[in-house]
mmCIF file with all atom_site columns, C-alpha atoms in Angstrom:
data_model
loop_
_atom_site.group_PDB
_atom_site.id
_atom_site.type_symbol
_atom_site.label_atom_id
_atom_site.label_alt_id
_atom_site.label_comp_id
_atom_site.label_asym_id
_atom_site.label_entity_id
_atom_site.label_seq_id
_atom_site.pdbx_PDB_ins_code
_atom_site.Cartn_x
_atom_site.Cartn_y
_atom_site.Cartn_z
_atom_site.occupancy
_atom_site.B_iso_or_equiv
_atom_site.pdbx_formal_charge
_atom_site.auth_seq_id
_atom_site.auth_comp_id
_atom_site.auth_asym_id
_atom_site.auth_atom_id
_atom_site.pdbx_PDB_model_num
ATOM 1   C CA . MET A 1 1   ? -72.820 10.854 -70.187 1.00 39.00 ? 1   MET A CA 1
ATOM 2   C CA . THR A 1 2   ? -70.615 13.346 -72.033 1.00 47.00 ? 2   THR A CA 1
ATOM 3   C CA . THR A 1 3   ? -71.361 16.974 -71.235 1.00 52.00 ? 3   THR A CA 1
ATOM 4   C CA . GLU A 1 4   ? -69.992 19.239 -73.764 1.00 54.00 ? 4   GLU A CA 1
ATOM 5   C CA . ILE A 1 5   ? -69.670 23.054 -73.774 1.00 64.00 ? 5   ILE A CA 1
ATOM 6   C CA . ASP A 1 6   ? -69.003 24.149 -77.498 1.00 61.00 ? 6   ASP A CA 1
ATOM 7   C CA . ASP A 1 7   ? -66.247 21.720 -78.122 1.00 65.00 ? 7   ASP A CA 1
ATOM 8   C CA . VAL A 1 8   ? -65.116 21.235 -74.442 1.00 77.00 ? 8   VAL A CA 1
ATOM 9   C CA . VAL A 1 9   ? -65.696 17.547 -73.789 1.00 91.00 ? 9   VAL A CA 1
ATOM 10  C CA . TRP A 1 10  ? -65.472 16.927 -69.815 1.00 96.00 ? 10  TRP A CA 1
ATOM 11  C CA . GLU A 1 11  ? -65.338 13.513 -69.719 1.00 95.00 ? 11  GLU A CA 1
ATOM 12  C CA . SER A 1 12  ? -62.146 13.948 -71.384 1.00 96.00 ? 12  SER A CA 1
ATOM 13  C CA . LEU A 1 13  ? -60.865 16.462 -69.079 1.00 97.00 ? 13  LEU A CA 1
ATOM 14  C CA . ARG A 1 14  ? -61.913 14.446 -65.931 1.00 97.00 ? 14  ARG A CA 1
ATOM 15  C CA . GLU A 1 15  ? -60.138 11.453 -67.276 1.00 97.00 ? 15  GLU A CA 1
ATOM 16  C CA . ALA A 1 16  ? -57.410 13.460 -68.165 1.00 98.00 ? 16  ALA A CA 1
ATOM 17  C CA . ALA A 1 17  ? -57.675 15.083 -64.593 1.00 98.00 ? 17  ALA A CA 1
ATOM 18  C CA . THR A 1 18  ? -58.004 11.768 -62.721 1.00 98.00 ? 18  THR A CA 1
ATOM 19  C CA . ALA A 1 19  ? -54.834 10.441 -64.255 1.00 98.00 ? 19  ALA A CA 1
ATOM 20  C CA . ALA A 1 20  ? -52.627 13.470 -62.921 1.00 98.00 ? 20  ALA A CA 1
ATOM 21  C CA . MET A 1 21  ? -54.241 12.945 -59.662 1.00 98.00 ? 21  MET A CA 1
ATOM 22  C CA . ALA A 1 22  ? -52.933 9.232  -59.679 1.00 98.00 ? 22  ALA A CA 1
ATOM 23  C CA . ARG A 1 23  ? -49.677 10.964 -60.027 1.00 98.00 ? 23  ARG A CA 1
ATOM 24  C CA . SER A 1 24  ? -49.757 12.979 -57.059 1.00 98.00 ? 24  SER A CA 1
ATOM 25  C CA . TYR A 1 25  ? -46.989 13.071 -54.409 1.00 98.00 ? 25  TYR A CA 1
ATOM 26  C CA . SER A 1 26  ? -49.324 13.403 -51.317 1.00 98.00 ? 26  SER A CA 1
ATOM 27  C CA . PRO A 1 27  ? -47.543 11.528 -48.459 1.00 97.00 ? 27  PRO A CA 1
ATOM 28  C CA . TYR A 1 28  ? -48.243 13.942 -45.573 1.00 97.00 ? 28  TYR A CA 1
ATOM 29  C CA . SER A 1 29  ? -51.990 14.794 -45.892 1.00 96.00 ? 29  SER A CA 1
ATOM 30  C CA . LYS A 1 30  ? -52.898 11.671 -48.087 1.00 97.00 ? 30  LYS A CA 1
ATOM 31  C CA . PHE A 1 31  ? -54.681 14.076 -50.222 1.00 97.00 ? 31  PHE A CA 1
ATOM 32  C CA . PRO A 1 32  ? -54.251 13.189 -54.423 1.00 98.00 ? 32  PRO A CA 1
ATOM 33  C CA . VAL A 1 33  ? -55.116 16.388 -56.437 1.00 98.00 ? 33  VAL A CA 1
ATOM 34  C CA . GLY A 1 34  ? -55.040 16.226 -60.142 1.00 98.00 ? 34  GLY A CA 1
ATOM 35  C CA . ALA A 1 35  ? -56.211 18.698 -63.012 1.00 98.00 ? 35  ALA A CA 1
ATOM 36  C CA . ALA A 1 36  ? -56.138 19.060 -66.586 1.00 98.00 ? 36  ALA A CA 1
ATOM 37  C CA . ALA A 1 37  ? -56.815 22.293 -68.800 1.00 98.00 ? 37  ALA A CA 1
ATOM 38  C CA . LEU A 1 38  ? -58.125 22.178 -72.306 1.00 97.00 ? 38  LEU A CA 1
ATOM 39  C CA . LEU A 1 39  ? -55.845 24.933 -74.491 1.00 97.00 ? 39  LEU A CA 1
ATOM 40  C CA . GLU A 1 40  ? -57.218 27.557 -77.013 1.00 95.00 ? 40  GLU A CA 1
ATOM 41  C CA . ASP A 1 41  ? -55.371 25.459 -79.596 1.00 96.00 ? 41  ASP A CA 1
ATOM 42  C CA . GLY A 1 42  ? -56.637 22.309 -78.535 1.00 94.00 ? 42  GLY A CA 1
ATOM 43  C CA . ARG A 1 43  ? -53.814 20.314 -76.401 1.00 96.00 ? 43  ARG A CA 1
ATOM 44  C CA . VAL A 1 44  ? -54.735 19.310 -73.051 1.00 97.00 ? 44  VAL A CA 1
ATOM 45  C CA . ILE A 1 45  ? -52.409 19.615 -70.202 1.00 98.00 ? 45  ILE A CA 1
ATOM 46  C CA . SER A 1 46  ? -52.462 18.351 -66.541 1.00 98.00 ? 46  SER A CA 1
ATOM 47  C CA . GLY A 1 47  ? -50.835 18.712 -63.064 1.00 98.00 ? 47  GLY A CA 1
ATOM 48  C CA . CYS A 1 48  ? -50.871 17.015 -59.764 1.00 98.00 ? 48  CYS A CA 1
ATOM 49  C CA . ASN A 1 49  ? -50.224 18.237 -56.372 1.00 98.00 ? 49  ASN A CA 1
ATOM 50  C CA . VAL A 1 50  ? -46.511 18.163 -54.467 1.00 98.00 ? 50  VAL A CA 1
ATOM 51  C CA . GLU A 1 51  ? -45.989 18.110 -51.435 1.00 98.00 ? 51  GLU A CA 1
ATOM 52  C CA . ASN A 1 52  ? -43.495 19.215 -49.157 1.00 96.00 ? 52  ASN A CA 1
ATOM 53  C CA . ALA A 1 53  ? -42.404 18.055 -45.400 1.00 96.00 ? 53  ALA A CA 1
ATOM 54  C CA . SER A 1 54  ? -42.798 21.994 -44.600 1.00 94.00 ? 54  SER A CA 1
ATOM 55  C CA . TYR A 1 55  ? -46.022 21.841 -45.982 1.00 88.00 ? 55  TYR A CA 1
ATOM 56  C CA . GLY A 1 56  ? -45.917 25.709 -47.322 1.00 89.00 ? 56  GLY A CA 1
ATOM 57  C CA . LEU A 1 57  ? -43.574 24.652 -49.969 1.00 93.00 ? 57  LEU A CA 1
ATOM 58  C CA . THR A 1 58  ? -46.495 22.119 -51.164 1.00 95.00 ? 58  THR A CA 1
ATOM 59  C CA . LEU A 1 59  ? -47.632 23.025 -54.971 1.00 97.00 ? 59  LEU A CA 1
ATOM 60  C CA . CYS A 1 60  ? -50.893 23.108 -55.684 1.00 97.00 ? 60  CYS A CA 1
ATOM 61  C CA . ALA A 1 61  ? -52.278 20.310 -58.692 1.00 98.00 ? 61  ALA A CA 1
ATOM 62  C CA . GLU A 1 62  ? -52.971 24.054 -60.652 1.00 98.00 ? 62  GLU A CA 1
ATOM 63  C CA . CYS A 1 63  ? -49.478 24.921 -60.278 1.00 97.00 ? 63  CYS A CA 1
ATOM 64  C CA . THR A 1 64  ? -47.947 21.963 -61.445 1.00 98.00 ? 64  THR A CA 1
ATOM 65  C CA . LEU A 1 65  ? -50.151 22.176 -64.575 1.00 98.00 ? 65  LEU A CA 1
ATOM 66  C CA . VAL A 1 66  ? -49.228 26.137 -65.042 1.00 98.00 ? 66  VAL A CA 1
ATOM 67  C CA . GLY A 1 67  ? -45.677 24.928 -65.133 1.00 97.00 ? 67  GLY A CA 1
ATOM 68  C CA . ALA A 1 68  ? -46.326 22.881 -67.552 1.00 97.00 ? 68  ALA A CA 1
ATOM 69  C CA . LEU A 1 69  ? -47.734 25.109 -70.141 1.00 98.00 ? 69  LEU A CA 1
ATOM 70  C CA . GLN A 1 70  ? -45.226 27.391 -69.766 1.00 97.00 ? 70  GLN A CA 1
ATOM 71  C CA . MET A 1 71  ? -42.703 24.398 -70.289 1.00 97.00 ? 71  MET A CA 1
ATOM 72  C CA . GLY A 1 72  ? -44.838 23.158 -73.518 1.00 96.00 ? 72  GLY A CA 1
ATOM 73  C CA . GLY A 1 73  ? -44.281 26.511 -74.830 1.00 96.00 ? 73  GLY A CA 1
ATOM 74  C CA . GLY A 1 74  ? -47.824 29.102 -73.129 1.00 97.00 ? 74  GLY A CA 1
ATOM 75  C CA . GLY A 1 75  ? -51.124 29.165 -74.222 1.00 97.00 ? 75  GLY A CA 1
ATOM 76  C CA . ARG A 1 76  ? -54.212 30.055 -73.110 1.00 97.00 ? 76  ARG A CA 1
ATOM 77  C CA . ILE A 1 77  ? -56.507 27.707 -70.657 1.00 98.00 ? 77  ILE A CA 1
ATOM 78  C CA . ARG A 1 78  ? -60.172 27.487 -72.143 1.00 97.00 ? 78  ARG A CA 1
ATOM 79  C CA . ALA A 1 79  ? -61.434 25.155 -69.572 1.00 97.00 ? 79  ALA A CA 1
ATOM 80  C CA . PHE A 1 80  ? -60.270 23.545 -66.201 1.00 98.00 ? 80  PHE A CA 1
ATOM 81  C CA . TYR A 1 81  ? -61.066 20.189 -64.264 1.00 98.00 ? 81  TYR A CA 1
ATOM 82  C CA . CYS A 1 82  ? -59.943 19.748 -60.817 1.00 98.00 ? 82  CYS A CA 1
ATOM 83  C CA . VAL A 1 83  ? -60.200 16.244 -58.770 1.00 98.00 ? 83  VAL A CA 1
ATOM 84  C CA . ASP A 1 84  ? -59.893 14.617 -55.685 1.00 98.00 ? 84  ASP A CA 1
ATOM 85  C CA . GLY A 1 85  ? -58.250 11.308 -54.708 1.00 97.00 ? 85  GLY A CA 1
ATOM 86  C CA . ALA A 1 86  ? -61.670 9.939  -55.016 1.00 97.00 ? 86  ALA A CA 1
ATOM 87  C CA . GLY A 1 87  ? -62.520 11.518 -58.299 1.00 96.00 ? 87  GLY A CA 1
ATOM 88  C CA . ALA A 1 88  ? -65.061 14.181 -57.158 1.00 97.00 ? 88  ALA A CA 1
ATOM 89  C CA . VAL A 1 89  ? -64.481 17.351 -58.382 1.00 98.00 ? 89  VAL A CA 1
ATOM 90  C CA . LEU A 1 90  ? -62.418 19.890 -56.618 1.00 97.00 ? 90  LEU A CA 1
ATOM 91  C CA . MET A 1 91  ? -62.852 23.828 -56.803 1.00 96.00 ? 91  MET A CA 1
ATOM 92  C CA . PRO A 1 92  ? -59.117 25.793 -56.989 1.00 96.00 ? 92  PRO A CA 1
ATOM 93  C CA . CYS A 1 93  ? -58.351 27.577 -53.860 1.00 94.00 ? 93  CYS A CA 1
ATOM 94  C CA . GLY A 1 94  ? -58.236 31.153 -53.991 1.00 93.00 ? 94  GLY A CA 1
ATOM 95  C CA . ARG A 1 95  ? -54.546 31.391 -54.538 1.00 94.00 ? 95  ARG A CA 1
ATOM 96  C CA . CYS A 1 96  ? -54.990 28.536 -57.207 1.00 96.00 ? 96  CYS A CA 1
ATOM 97  C CA . ARG A 1 97  ? -57.913 30.718 -58.235 1.00 96.00 ? 97  ARG A CA 1
ATOM 98  C CA . GLN A 1 98  ? -55.654 34.111 -59.410 1.00 96.00 ? 98  GLN A CA 1
ATOM 99  C CA . LEU A 1 99  ? -52.971 31.672 -60.850 1.00 96.00 ? 99  LEU A CA 1
ATOM 100 C CA . LEU A 1 100 ? -55.489 30.171 -63.284 1.00 97.00 ? 100 LEU A CA 1
ATOM 101 C CA . TYR A 1 101 ? -56.705 33.667 -64.352 1.00 96.00 ? 101 TYR A CA 1
ATOM 102 C CA . GLU A 1 102 ? -53.372 34.812 -65.152 1.00 96.00 ? 102 GLU A CA 1
ATOM 103 C CA . PHE A 1 103 ? -53.424 32.204 -67.664 1.00 97.00 ? 103 PHE A CA 1
ATOM 104 C CA . ARG A 1 104 ? -57.281 32.148 -69.053 1.00 96.00 ? 104 ARG A CA 1
ATOM 105 C CA . SER A 1 105 ? -58.556 32.925 -72.120 1.00 96.00 ? 105 SER A CA 1
ATOM 106 C CA . PRO A 1 106 ? -61.109 35.669 -72.030 1.00 93.00 ? 106 PRO A CA 1
ATOM 107 C CA . GLN A 1 107 ? -64.085 32.534 -72.263 1.00 93.00 ? 107 GLN A CA 1
ATOM 108 C CA . MET A 1 108 ? -62.384 30.357 -69.844 1.00 96.00 ? 108 MET A CA 1
ATOM 109 C CA . VAL A 1 109 ? -64.950 28.059 -67.643 1.00 97.00 ? 109 VAL A CA 1
ATOM 110 C CA . LEU A 1 110 ? -64.398 25.507 -65.001 1.00 97.00 ? 110 LEU A CA 1
ATOM 111 C CA . MET A 1 111 ? -65.835 22.516 -64.011 1.00 97.00 ? 111 MET A CA 1
ATOM 112 C CA . THR A 1 112 ? -67.386 22.839 -60.542 1.00 96.00 ? 112 THR A CA 1
ATOM 113 C CA . SER A 1 113 ? -69.410 21.275 -57.588 1.00 94.00 ? 113 SER A CA 1
ATOM 114 C CA . HIS A 1 114 ? -72.135 23.462 -59.223 1.00 95.00 ? 114 HIS A CA 1
ATOM 115 C CA . GLY A 1 115 ? -71.511 22.886 -62.593 1.00 96.00 ? 115 GLY A CA 1
ATOM 116 C CA . ILE A 1 116 ? -69.545 25.034 -65.246 1.00 96.00 ? 116 ILE A CA 1
ATOM 117 C CA . LYS A 1 117 ? -68.466 28.629 -64.523 1.00 97.00 ? 117 LYS A CA 1
ATOM 118 C CA . THR A 1 118 ? -66.691 31.153 -65.668 1.00 97.00 ? 118 THR A CA 1
ATOM 119 C CA . MET A 1 119 ? -63.813 32.469 -64.484 1.00 94.00 ? 119 MET A CA 1
ATOM 120 C CA . ASP A 1 120 ? -65.720 35.905 -63.906 1.00 94.00 ? 120 ASP A CA 1
ATOM 121 C CA . GLU A 1 121 ? -68.159 34.092 -61.491 1.00 96.00 ? 121 GLU A CA 1
ATOM 122 C CA . VAL A 1 122 ? -65.551 32.030 -59.144 1.00 96.00 ? 122 VAL A CA 1
ATOM 123 C CA . LEU A 1 123 ? -63.088 34.956 -59.198 1.00 95.00 ? 123 LEU A CA 1
ATOM 124 C CA . PRO A 1 124 ? -65.011 38.474 -59.770 1.00 93.00 ? 124 PRO A CA 1
ATOM 125 C CA . ASP A 1 125 ? -63.258 41.810 -59.659 1.00 91.00 ? 125 ASP A CA 1
ATOM 126 C CA . ALA A 1 126 ? -59.848 39.475 -60.078 1.00 91.00 ? 126 ALA A CA 1
ATOM 127 C CA . PHE A 1 127 ? -56.761 41.444 -60.383 1.00 89.00 ? 127 PHE A CA 1
ATOM 128 C CA . GLY A 1 128 ? -54.690 40.744 -63.088 1.00 87.00 ? 128 GLY A CA 1
ATOM 129 C CA . PRO A 1 129 ? -52.140 42.590 -65.930 1.00 86.00 ? 129 PRO A CA 1
ATOM 130 C CA . GLU A 1 130 ? -54.206 44.557 -67.173 1.00 85.00 ? 130 GLU A CA 1
ATOM 131 C CA . ASN A 1 131 ? -54.517 46.217 -63.511 1.00 85.00 ? 131 ASN A CA 1
ATOM 132 C CA . LEU A 1 132 ? -50.467 47.084 -63.623 1.00 88.00 ? 132 LEU A CA 1
ATOM 133 C CA . GLU A 1 133 ? -50.801 48.307 -67.623 1.00 83.00 ? 133 GLU A CA 1
ATOM 134 C CA . ASN A 1 134 ? -53.722 51.210 -65.961 1.00 69.00 ? 134 ASN A CA 1
ATOM 135 C CA . GLN A 1 135 ? -50.831 52.105 -63.667 1.00 69.00 ? 135 GLN A CA 1
ATOM 136 C CA . GLN A 1 136 ? -47.965 53.368 -65.709 1.00 59.00 ? 136 GLN A CA 1
#
């Protein structure tokens, strides 16, 4: 069954995240992750985790997704979906929630293990560009 919120087709995002997860480079943790996002202009972008032997240099799937966003001309994320190697929904870590916050549209929603949530629900009282503008 396909779940829609407005014109977000969650099944399509899940499929894109799963396809991205299949491209993961995770030889150390053996924990592949894929992410996909629907942009305001209708494009779908994706990313996968890319590990490194020094562990601390590992890139989360959200990081490569945002890199793809910028390389593809930019834009704002309307909807986000992340999966593990079994295809189960994953919640972005705190670092990645902050990264997604920077590139969100005001109406951005995420699929979580507890259903669809807004960015404000998963990162309340977030620090962002608007905070820096207020300091000048």
